[in-house]
Coordinates of C-alpha atoms in Angstrom, one line a residue:
R218 CA 0.1 0.0 0.0
H219 CA 2.7 2.4 1.0
E220 CA 5.7 2.4 -1.5
S221 CA 7.9 4.1 1.0
L222 CA 7.8 1.1 3.4
R223 CA 9.5 -1.1 0.6
T224 CA 12.0 1.5 -0.6
I225 CA 15.8 1.0 -0.4
F226 CA 18.6 3.4 -1.4
S227 CA 21.3 2.3 -3.7
S228 CA 24.2 4.6 -4.9
T229 CA 26.2 5.0 -8.2
E230 CA 29.5 6.8 -8.0
G231 CA 28.4 8.5 -4.8
E232 CA 25.0 9.5 -5.9
A233 CA 22.1 7.9 -4.1
Y234 CA 18.8 7.0 -5.7
Q235 CA 15.7 5.3 -4.5
V236 CA 14.7 1.7 -5.5
I237 CA 11.0 0.7 -4.8
L238 CA 10.8 -3.1 -4.3
P239 CA 7.8 -5.0 -5.6
Y240 CA 7.2 -6.4 -2.1
I241 CA 8.9 -7.3 1.1
S242 CA 8.0 -10.1 3.3
I243 CA 8.3 -10.3 7.1
D244 CA 8.0 -13.6 8.8
L245 CA 6.9 -13.1 12.4
A246 CA 7.6 -16.6 13.4
K247 CA 11.3 -16.1 12.5
C248 CA 11.3 -12.7 14.2
S249 CA 9.7 -13.9 17.5
Q250 CA 11.3 -14.4 20.8
D251 CA 9.8 -16.5 23.7
L252 CA 10.1 -14.9 27.0
T253 CA 7.5 -17.0 28.8
F254 CA 10.0 -19.0 30.8
L255 CA 11.3 -16.0 32.7
K256 CA 10.1 -14.5 35.9
E257 CA 8.1 -11.2 35.5
K258 CA 10.9 -8.9 36.8
E259 CA 13.5 -10.6 34.5
R260 CA 11.0 -10.5 31.6
T261 CA 10.5 -6.7 32.1
S262 CA 14.1 -6.1 32.3
L263 CA 14.9 -8.1 29.2
V264 CA 12.1 -6.4 27.2
E265 CA 13.6 -3.0 28.0
K266 CA 17.0 -4.3 27.0
I267 CA 15.7 -5.7 23.6
V268 CA 13.9 -2.4 22.9
L269 CA 17.0 -0.4 23.3
E270 CA 19.0 -2.8 21.1
E271 CA 16.4 -2.6 18.4
A272 CA 16.3 1.2 18.6
N273 CA 20.2 1.3 18.2
T274 CA 20.7 -1.3 15.6
P275 CA 21.5 0.4 12.4
F276 CA 19.9 -0.2 9.0
N277 CA 21.5 -1.1 5.7
L278 CA 20.0 1.6 3.3
S279 CA 21.2 -0.2 0.1
T280 CA 19.9 -3.7 0.9
G281 CA 16.9 -3.0 3.3
P282 CA 14.3 -3.5 4.4
L283 CA 14.1 -0.3 6.3
I284 CA 11.4 -1.5 8.6
R285 CA 12.1 -4.2 11.3
V286 CA 9.7 -6.2 13.3
K287 CA 10.1 -8.2 16.4
L288 CA 7.5 -10.1 18.4
L289 CA 8.1 -10.7 22.1
I290 CA 5.9 -13.5 23.6
L291 CA 5.3 -12.6 27.3
S292 CA 2.6 -15.1 28.1
E293 CA -0.2 -17.0 26.2
G294 CA -2.3 -13.8 25.7
E295 CA 0.3 -11.0 26.1
Y296 CA 2.8 -9.9 23.4
V297 CA 5.0 -6.9 22.7
L298 CA 5.3 -6.0 19.0
L299 CA 8.4 -3.9 18.3
I300 CA 8.3 -2.0 15.0
T301 CA 11.4 0.0 14.1
M302 CA 11.6 2.2 10.9
H303 CA 14.4 4.3 9.5
H304 CA 13.6 8.0 9.5
I305 CA 14.3 8.2 5.8
I306 CA 11.0 6.6 5.0
S307 CA 8.8 8.0 7.8
D308 CA 8.2 10.8 10.2
G309 CA 5.9 11.2 13.4
W310 CA 2.9 11.9 11.3
S311 CA 3.7 8.7 9.3
M312 CA 3.9 6.7 12.6
G313 CA 0.5 7.6 13.5
L314 CA -0.9 6.7 10.1
F315 CA 1.0 3.3 10.3
F316 CA -0.5 2.2 13.5
K317 CA -4.0 3.5 12.6
E318 CA -4.0 1.4 9.5
L319 CA -2.2 -1.6 11.1
S320 CA -4.8 -1.6 13.8
A321 CA -7.7 -1.5 11.3
L322 CA -6.3 -4.2 9.3
Y323 CA -5.5 -6.4 12.3
N324 CA -9.0 -6.0 13.8
A325 CA -10.7 -6.8 10.5
Y326 CA -8.5 -10.0 10.1
A327 CA -9.2 -11.1 13.8
E328 CA -12.9 -10.7 13.1
G329 CA -12.6 -12.5 9.7
K330 CA -13.8 -9.4 7.8
E331 CA -12.2 -7.9 4.7
L332 CA -11.1 -4.3 5.1
L333 CA -10.6 -2.2 2.0
L334 CA -8.6 0.9 2.8
P335 CA -9.2 3.7 0.3
I336 CA -6.8 3.8 -2.7
L337 CA -3.9 6.3 -2.3
P338 CA -4.0 9.0 -5.0
I339 CA -0.2 9.3 -5.0
Q340 CA 2.9 7.8 -3.6
Y341 CA 5.8 9.4 -1.9
A342 CA 8.0 9.3 -4.9
D343 CA 5.3 11.3 -6.8
F344 CA 5.4 13.9 -4.1
A345 CA 9.3 14.0 -4.0
L346 CA 9.4 14.5 -7.8
W347 CA 6.8 17.3 -7.7
Q348 CA 8.7 19.1 -4.8
R349 CA 11.9 18.9 -6.6
E350 CA 10.4 20.5 -9.8
W351 CA 8.4 23.1 -7.9
L352 CA 11.2 24.2 -5.4
K353 CA 13.5 25.9 -7.9
G354 CA 13.9 29.2 -9.7
E355 CA 11.9 32.0 -8.3
V356 CA 10.0 29.9 -5.8
L357 CA 13.3 28.8 -4.2
E358 CA 14.8 32.3 -4.3
Q359 CA 11.8 33.8 -2.4
Q360 CA 12.0 31.1 0.3
L361 CA 15.8 31.4 0.6
S362 CA 15.8 35.2 0.7
Y363 CA 13.6 35.2 3.8
W364 CA 15.7 32.7 5.7
K365 CA 19.0 34.4 4.7
Q366 CA 17.6 37.6 6.2
Q367 CA 16.0 35.8 9.2
L368 CA 19.2 33.9 10.1
A369 CA 21.8 36.6 9.3
N370 CA 24.7 36.9 11.9
I371 CA 23.2 34.1 14.1
P372 CA 25.5 33.1 17.1
D373 CA 27.6 29.9 16.6
L374 CA 26.3 28.4 19.9
L375 CA 23.7 28.7 22.5
E376 CA 26.0 28.9 25.6
L377 CA 23.9 27.1 28.2
P378 CA 25.6 26.6 31.5
T379 CA 26.8 22.9 31.2
D380 CA 28.1 20.5 33.9
K381 CA 30.8 19.2 31.5
P382 CA 33.0 20.8 29.0
R383 CA 31.7 20.4 25.5
P384 CA 33.7 17.5 24.0
K385 CA 35.4 17.6 20.5
E386 CA 32.8 15.2 19.2
L387 CA 29.4 14.3 20.7
T388 CA 28.6 10.7 21.4
Y389 CA 24.8 11.4 21.2
Q390 CA 24.2 9.5 24.4
G391 CA 21.1 10.8 26.1
A392 CA 18.7 10.5 29.0
T393 CA 15.2 11.8 29.6
Y394 CA 13.6 13.6 32.5
T395 CA 9.7 14.0 32.6
T396 CA 7.4 16.3 34.7
T397 CA 3.8 17.4 34.3
F398 CA 1.5 20.4 34.5
S399 CA -1.9 20.0 36.1
K400 CA -5.2 20.4 34.3
E401 CA -5.7 23.8 36.0
V402 CA -2.3 25.1 34.7
K403 CA -3.1 23.5 31.2
D404 CA -6.5 25.4 31.0
Q405 CA -4.8 28.6 32.2
L406 CA -2.2 28.3 29.5
N407 CA -4.8 27.8 26.7
Q408 CA -6.8 30.7 28.0
L409 CA -3.8 32.9 27.8
A410 CA -3.1 31.7 24.3
Q411 CA -6.6 32.2 23.2
G412 CA -6.6 35.7 24.8
N413 CA -3.7 36.8 22.8
Q414 CA -4.8 35.0 19.6
T415 CA -1.9 32.6 19.7
S416 CA -1.6 28.8 20.0
L417 CA -0.5 26.8 23.0
F418 CA 2.7 26.0 21.0
M419 CA 3.5 29.7 20.6
T420 CA 2.8 30.4 24.2
L421 CA 5.0 27.6 25.6
L422 CA 7.8 28.3 23.0
A423 CA 7.9 32.0 24.1
A424 CA 8.1 30.9 27.8
F425 CA 10.9 28.4 26.8
Q426 CA 12.8 31.0 24.9
V427 CA 12.6 33.4 28.0
L428 CA 14.0 30.6 30.1
L429 CA 17.0 30.0 27.6
Y430 CA 17.6 33.8 27.6
R431 CA 17.6 33.9 31.4
Y432 CA 20.0 30.9 31.5
S433 CA 22.4 31.9 28.9
G434 CA 22.4 35.7 29.1
Q435 CA 22.4 35.7 25.3
K436 CA 20.0 38.1 23.5
D437 CA 19.7 36.0 20.5
I438 CA 17.9 32.6 21.0
I439 CA 17.3 30.2 18.1
V440 CA 15.2 27.0 18.8
G441 CA 14.6 24.2 16.2
S442 CA 11.1 22.8 15.7
P443 CA 9.5 20.3 13.3
I444 CA 6.7 21.0 10.9
A445 CA 4.5 18.4 9.3
N446 CA 4.9 20.0 5.8
R447 CA 1.8 18.4 4.4
H448 CA 0.1 21.2 2.5
F449 CA -2.1 19.1 0.3
K450 CA -4.9 16.6 1.0
E451 CA -3.2 14.0 -1.1
T452 CA -0.3 13.8 1.4
E453 CA -2.4 13.7 4.5
E454 CA -2.8 9.8 4.4
L455 CA 0.7 9.1 2.9
I456 CA 3.6 7.4 4.8
G457 CA 7.0 9.0 4.1
F458 CA 9.4 11.6 5.2
F459 CA 7.7 14.9 4.8
V460 CA 8.6 16.7 8.0
N461 CA 10.8 19.6 7.8
T462 CA 12.8 21.7 10.4
L463 CA 12.1 25.4 11.2
S464 CA 14.6 27.7 12.8
L465 CA 12.7 30.0 15.2
R466 CA 14.7 33.1 16.3
T467 CA 13.8 35.5 19.0
T468 CA 16.0 38.4 19.9
F469 CA 15.6 40.0 23.4
E470 CA 16.3 43.5 24.4
G471 CA 15.8 42.7 28.1
N472 CA 13.1 45.2 29.0
E473 CA 10.2 43.4 27.3
T474 CA 7.2 41.9 29.0
F475 CA 6.1 38.3 28.4
I476 CA 3.2 39.6 26.2
D477 CA 5.8 41.5 24.1
V478 CA 7.9 38.3 23.6
L479 CA 4.7 36.3 22.8
K480 CA 3.9 38.8 20.1
K481 CA 7.5 38.4 18.6
V482 CA 7.2 34.7 18.7
K483 CA 3.8 34.7 17.0
E484 CA 5.1 36.8 14.2
T485 CA 8.3 34.8 13.8
T486 CA 6.4 31.5 13.8
L487 CA 3.8 32.6 11.3
Q488 CA 6.5 33.8 8.9
A489 CA 8.4 30.5 9.3
Y490 CA 5.2 28.6 8.4
H491 CA 4.9 30.7 5.3
H492 CA 8.5 29.8 4.3
Q493 CA 8.5 26.3 5.5
D494 CA 9.3 24.5 2.1
V495 CA 13.1 24.7 2.0
P496 CA 14.5 21.5 3.4
F497 CA 16.7 22.2 6.3
E498 CA 19.8 20.6 5.0
Q499 CA 19.4 22.6 1.8
L500 CA 19.1 25.7 3.9
V501 CA 22.3 25.0 5.8
D502 CA 24.2 24.5 2.6
H503 CA 22.9 27.7 1.1
L504 CA 23.8 29.7 4.2
N505 CA 27.3 28.3 4.3
I506 CA 27.0 27.5 8.0
P507 CA 30.1 25.5 9.1
R508 CA 29.6 22.0 10.4
E509 CA 31.1 21.1 13.7
L510 CA 31.3 17.5 15.1
N511 CA 30.4 18.7 18.7
R512 CA 27.3 20.7 17.9
N513 CA 24.3 20.9 15.5
P514 CA 24.3 23.8 13.0
V515 CA 22.0 26.8 13.5
F516 CA 20.5 25.6 16.7
Q517 CA 21.3 23.2 19.5
V518 CA 18.0 23.1 21.3
W519 CA 14.8 21.5 19.9
F520 CA 11.1 22.3 20.9
L521 CA 8.2 20.0 20.0
I522 CA 4.5 19.9 20.9
S523 CA 2.8 16.7 20.1
S524 CA 0.2 14.1 21.2
I525 CA 2.7 11.2 21.4
A526 CA 5.4 11.0 23.9
S527 CA 8.5 8.9 23.3
S528 CA 11.8 8.3 25.2
Y529 CA 15.1 7.3 23.6
P530 CA 18.6 6.8 25.2
V531 CA 19.8 9.0 22.3
A532 CA 20.3 12.8 22.3
K533 CA 20.1 14.4 18.9
F534 CA 20.4 17.9 20.4
D535 CA 21.9 19.5 23.5
L536 CA 18.3 19.7 24.8
F537 CA 15.2 18.3 23.3
F538 CA 12.1 19.9 25.0
G539 CA 8.9 18.0 24.2
V540 CA 5.4 19.0 25.2
F541 CA 2.7 16.4 25.0
E542 CA -1.0 17.2 25.9
N543 CA -4.0 15.1 26.8
E544 CA -7.3 16.0 28.3
E545 CA -6.1 16.0 31.9
K546 CA -2.4 17.2 31.8
I547 CA 0.5 18.5 30.0
F548 CA 3.6 16.4 30.0
I549 CA 7.1 18.0 29.7
E550 CA 9.7 15.6 28.5
I551 CA 13.4 16.9 28.5
N552 CA 15.7 14.7 26.5
Y553 CA 19.4 15.9 27.1
A554 CA 22.9 15.1 26.1
T555 CA 24.6 13.3 28.9
D556 CA 28.0 14.5 27.4
L557 CA 27.0 18.0 28.7
F558 CA 24.3 17.8 31.5
E559 CA 23.8 15.9 34.8
S560 CA 20.4 14.8 35.6
K561 CA 20.1 17.0 38.8
T562 CA 20.7 20.1 36.4
I563 CA 17.9 19.1 34.1
E564 CA 15.6 18.5 37.0
R565 CA 16.3 22.1 38.2
F566 CA 15.8 23.4 34.7
A567 CA 12.4 21.8 34.5
A568 CA 11.5 23.1 38.0
H569 CA 12.6 26.7 36.8
F570 CA 10.4 26.3 33.7
K571 CA 7.4 25.4 35.9
E572 CA 8.1 28.4 38.2
L573 CA 8.4 30.7 35.2
I574 CA 5.1 29.4 33.9
Q575 CA 3.4 30.2 37.2
G576 CA 4.8 33.7 37.2
I577 CA 3.7 34.3 33.6
L578 CA 0.1 33.1 34.4
Q579 CA -0.1 35.4 37.5
D580 CA 0.9 38.5 35.5
P581 CA 1.9 38.1 31.8
Y582 CA 2.7 41.8 31.7
Q583 CA 5.7 41.4 34.0
L584 CA 9.1 42.3 32.7
I585 CA 10.9 39.1 31.7
Y586 CA 13.8 39.7 33.9
E587 CA 11.5 40.2 36.9
L588 CA 9.8 36.8 36.3
R589 CA 10.8 34.4 39.2
L590 CA 12.8 31.2 38.5
L591 CA 13.7 30.0 41.9
S592 CA 11.3 28.1 44.2
A593 CA 10.9 29.4 47.8
P594 CA 13.3 26.5 49.0
E595 CA 15.9 27.4 46.5
E596 CA 15.8 31.2 47.4
R597 CA 16.1 30.4 51.0
Q598 CA 19.1 28.0 50.2
I599 CA 20.9 30.7 48.1
L600 CA 20.1 33.8 50.0
I601 CA 20.3 32.5 53.6
E602 CA 21.7 29.0 54.0
W603 CA 24.7 29.4 51.5
N604 CA 25.4 33.0 53.1
D605 CA 25.4 31.6 56.6
T606 CA 29.2 31.5 56.6
S607 CA 29.9 32.4 60.3
T608 CA 32.6 30.2 61.7
S609 CA 34.9 30.3 64.6
Y610 CA 38.2 32.1 64.0
P611 CA 41.3 32.3 66.2
E612 CA 41.1 36.1 66.9
D613 CA 44.3 36.1 68.8
K614 CA 46.4 35.1 65.7
M615 CA 47.3 37.1 62.6
I616 CA 47.1 35.7 59.1
H617 CA 50.9 35.2 58.6
Q618 CA 50.9 33.1 61.8
L619 CA 48.0 31.0 60.5
F620 CA 50.0 30.5 57.3
E621 CA 53.0 29.3 59.3
E622 CA 50.8 26.7 61.0
Q623 CA 49.9 25.5 57.6
V624 CA 53.5 25.2 56.6
E625 CA 54.1 23.0 59.6
K626 CA 51.4 20.7 58.5
T627 CA 52.0 20.5 54.7
P628 CA 55.5 21.9 54.0
H629 CA 55.8 20.1 50.6
N630 CA 52.4 20.7 49.3
I631 CA 51.9 23.4 46.6
A632 CA 50.9 26.7 48.0
V633 CA 50.8 29.0 45.1
V634 CA 50.9 28.6 41.2
Y635 CA 51.3 31.3 38.6
E636 CA 51.4 30.3 34.9
D637 CA 54.2 27.6 34.9
Q638 CA 55.8 28.6 38.2
E639 CA 54.9 27.2 41.7
L640 CA 56.1 27.2 45.2
T641 CA 55.5 24.9 48.0
Y642 CA 54.4 26.1 51.4
Q643 CA 57.9 25.7 52.8
Q644 CA 59.6 27.6 49.8
L645 CA 57.1 30.3 50.0
N646 CA 57.6 30.7 53.8
E647 CA 61.4 30.8 53.4
K648 CA 61.2 33.6 50.7
A649 CA 58.7 35.5 52.9
N650 CA 61.0 35.2 55.9
Q651 CA 64.0 36.5 53.9
L652 CA 62.0 39.5 52.7
A653 CA 60.7 40.1 56.3
H654 CA 64.2 40.2 57.7
Y655 CA 65.4 42.5 54.9
L656 CA 62.5 44.9 55.4
R657 CA 63.4 45.0 59.2
S658 CA 66.9 46.1 58.3
L659 CA 65.3 49.0 56.5
G660 CA 63.3 50.0 59.6
V661 CA 60.0 48.3 58.9
G662 CA 58.1 47.3 62.0
P663 CA 54.8 47.8 63.7
D664 CA 52.8 50.9 62.5
T665 CA 55.1 51.0 59.3
L666 CA 53.3 51.3 56.1
V667 CA 54.9 49.6 53.1
A668 CA 53.6 50.2 49.6
I669 CA 53.5 47.3 47.1
A670 CA 53.1 47.7 43.4
V671 CA 53.7 44.5 41.4
E672 CA 51.9 42.8 38.6
R673 CA 50.1 39.4 39.4
S674 CA 53.0 37.0 40.1
L675 CA 54.6 34.8 42.7
E676 CA 56.4 38.0 43.9
M677 CA 53.0 39.6 44.9
I678 CA 52.4 36.8 47.4
I679 CA 55.9 36.8 48.7
G680 CA 55.7 40.6 49.1
L681 CA 52.4 40.6 51.0
L682 CA 53.5 37.9 53.5
G683 CA 57.0 39.5 53.8
I684 CA 55.5 42.8 54.9
L685 CA 53.1 41.1 57.4
K686 CA 55.9 39.0 58.9
A687 CA 58.1 42.1 59.3
G688 CA 55.3 43.6 61.4
G689 CA 54.2 46.3 58.9
A690 CA 51.0 46.9 57.0
Y691 CA 50.9 46.9 53.2
V692 CA 49.4 49.6 50.9
P693 CA 48.4 48.0 47.7
L694 CA 49.0 50.1 44.5
D695 CA 47.8 49.1 41.0
P696 CA 50.6 49.8 38.5
T697 CA 48.0 50.6 35.8
Y698 CA 46.8 53.6 37.8
P699 CA 47.8 57.0 36.4
Q700 CA 51.2 58.2 37.6
D701 CA 49.7 61.2 39.4
R702 CA 47.3 59.1 41.3
L703 CA 50.1 56.7 42.4
Q704 CA 52.2 59.6 43.5
F705 CA 49.4 61.1 45.6
M706 CA 48.7 57.7 47.3
L707 CA 52.4 57.3 48.2
E708 CA 52.6 60.9 49.6
D709 CA 49.2 60.6 51.5
T710 CA 50.2 57.3 53.2
K711 CA 53.8 58.4 53.8
A712 CA 54.9 54.8 53.1
S713 CA 58.6 54.8 53.6
V714 CA 59.4 51.6 51.6
L715 CA 58.0 50.6 48.2
L716 CA 58.1 47.0 46.9
T717 CA 57.9 46.8 43.1
Q718 CA 59.5 45.2 40.0
S719 CA 62.4 46.6 38.1
F720 CA 60.4 47.3 34.9
L721 CA 58.0 49.3 36.9
K722 CA 60.6 51.6 38.5
D723 CA 60.1 54.5 36.0
T724 CA 56.5 54.7 37.2
F725 CA 57.8 55.8 40.6
Q726 CA 60.7 58.1 39.6
N727 CA 59.3 60.9 41.9
Y728 CA 59.1 58.7 44.9
T729 CA 61.6 59.7 47.6
G730 CA 61.5 56.6 49.9
T731 CA 63.4 53.3 49.5
I732 CA 62.5 51.2 46.5
V733 CA 63.0 47.5 46.6
S734 CA 62.8 45.5 43.4
L735 CA 61.7 42.0 44.2
D736 CA 63.2 40.7 41.1
Q737 CA 66.4 42.7 40.5
D738 CA 67.2 43.0 44.2
W739 CA 66.5 39.4 45.3
D740 CA 70.2 38.3 45.4
T741 CA 70.6 40.9 48.2
I742 CA 67.4 40.0 49.9
Q743 CA 68.0 36.3 50.0
H744 CA 71.3 36.7 52.0
E745 CA 69.3 37.8 54.9
P746 CA 69.1 35.0 57.6
I747 CA 65.8 33.2 57.8

């Protein structure tokens, strides 16, 4: 009935072409597996394992078939029928058609009746040929012109905070987290959508993009979303790969209300629907978007609203945000790349989305940066619990004395690192002691202010500790300050000694006190007894 289900793809000199087989035969007896001998818990575990194996087993496009069937026998009256199709011959809409027709044929057969499904007016190959002929010349240019303008200067990556650094190449391993909205929230969302002449899809997409904006801090958010791409009645009952991908871009100024964002999303979505015919892969080629092995081109986050939920251990995107609605609830399914995210992070992400939705429903005219993301327990944890940092401290000891106690405990541990240089606690302590003795020879003691102007380096830490060990107090000077400002600070503090580096000496040519170069003068300093 459906030619696409018996289509394979051969190639000649690198060019692929379709071959429609006259028929394919599937023998369920050979494709069945008896699990009746197992205990229920073992059987359930094995079924899950077989499902994953089937989903991850590749097809051979050139030999086919591109549909696999497996029958698992659980008991005398209970079976699991696994049907796996390659995406090249079907899409989500097609799966619905497949199961509807299979159920109708099965029920008729079981009842001993003949079922005649209506004749298909066209086959998928007819549509593919028509599309190829239609989508060229002026039509193609009009479609491409919109997308070139819409996707001009897009960011290379949506920089969401990840738990792990992005690998050089994604493994596409994934996991799924699911949560729900109650019927009350579902009804309120639909009312909000109707009141603003939008759909539930647009309303939830707007909220999702606000969340991505708040998470990433980027003002340019692009989300991918599928569209059925079945314009004509003749294609509505046809199994095949019709679905196309739309890139939905929203730019944020930061001072919008949610209703402002919703209006933007509505306009963008309607325009995208009007220009939905260019296949996504063709669009990427025309836009000359570079391909990377560790990210998807154009967008890395996917948003879908559907009536069928599904869960796979595969992540095609960084985040796959699926919304599934029935009469009682809205289900939110977040599939995520385990190369990037931990499960707890995605759980918090879902909780923040739910909190955001609650704020939007309470007042959709709030500014988006004022919309609350944190739950009450999270706010208490961040603002109160994590800031409760009071701890006992030995008030009778100074910081350099506490440092010396640590030297005694871990003399050979690394204390300080700068670029490719490092010092252990013992080495740092010895150098600071040498400097302290040298400073005392210059008259530094209690109530003496010693200025220090050095760039970030090991010498900075040696200098600070050395001043404290000598009994003085340090006056930090930033060498990048204007020269007049530095001179004023030196005169105002009356610092009698200045620690610096030789290449900064010219900055302090008007200073009348003693200048010590921690690099150039170190040979002299280190001869002081420890």
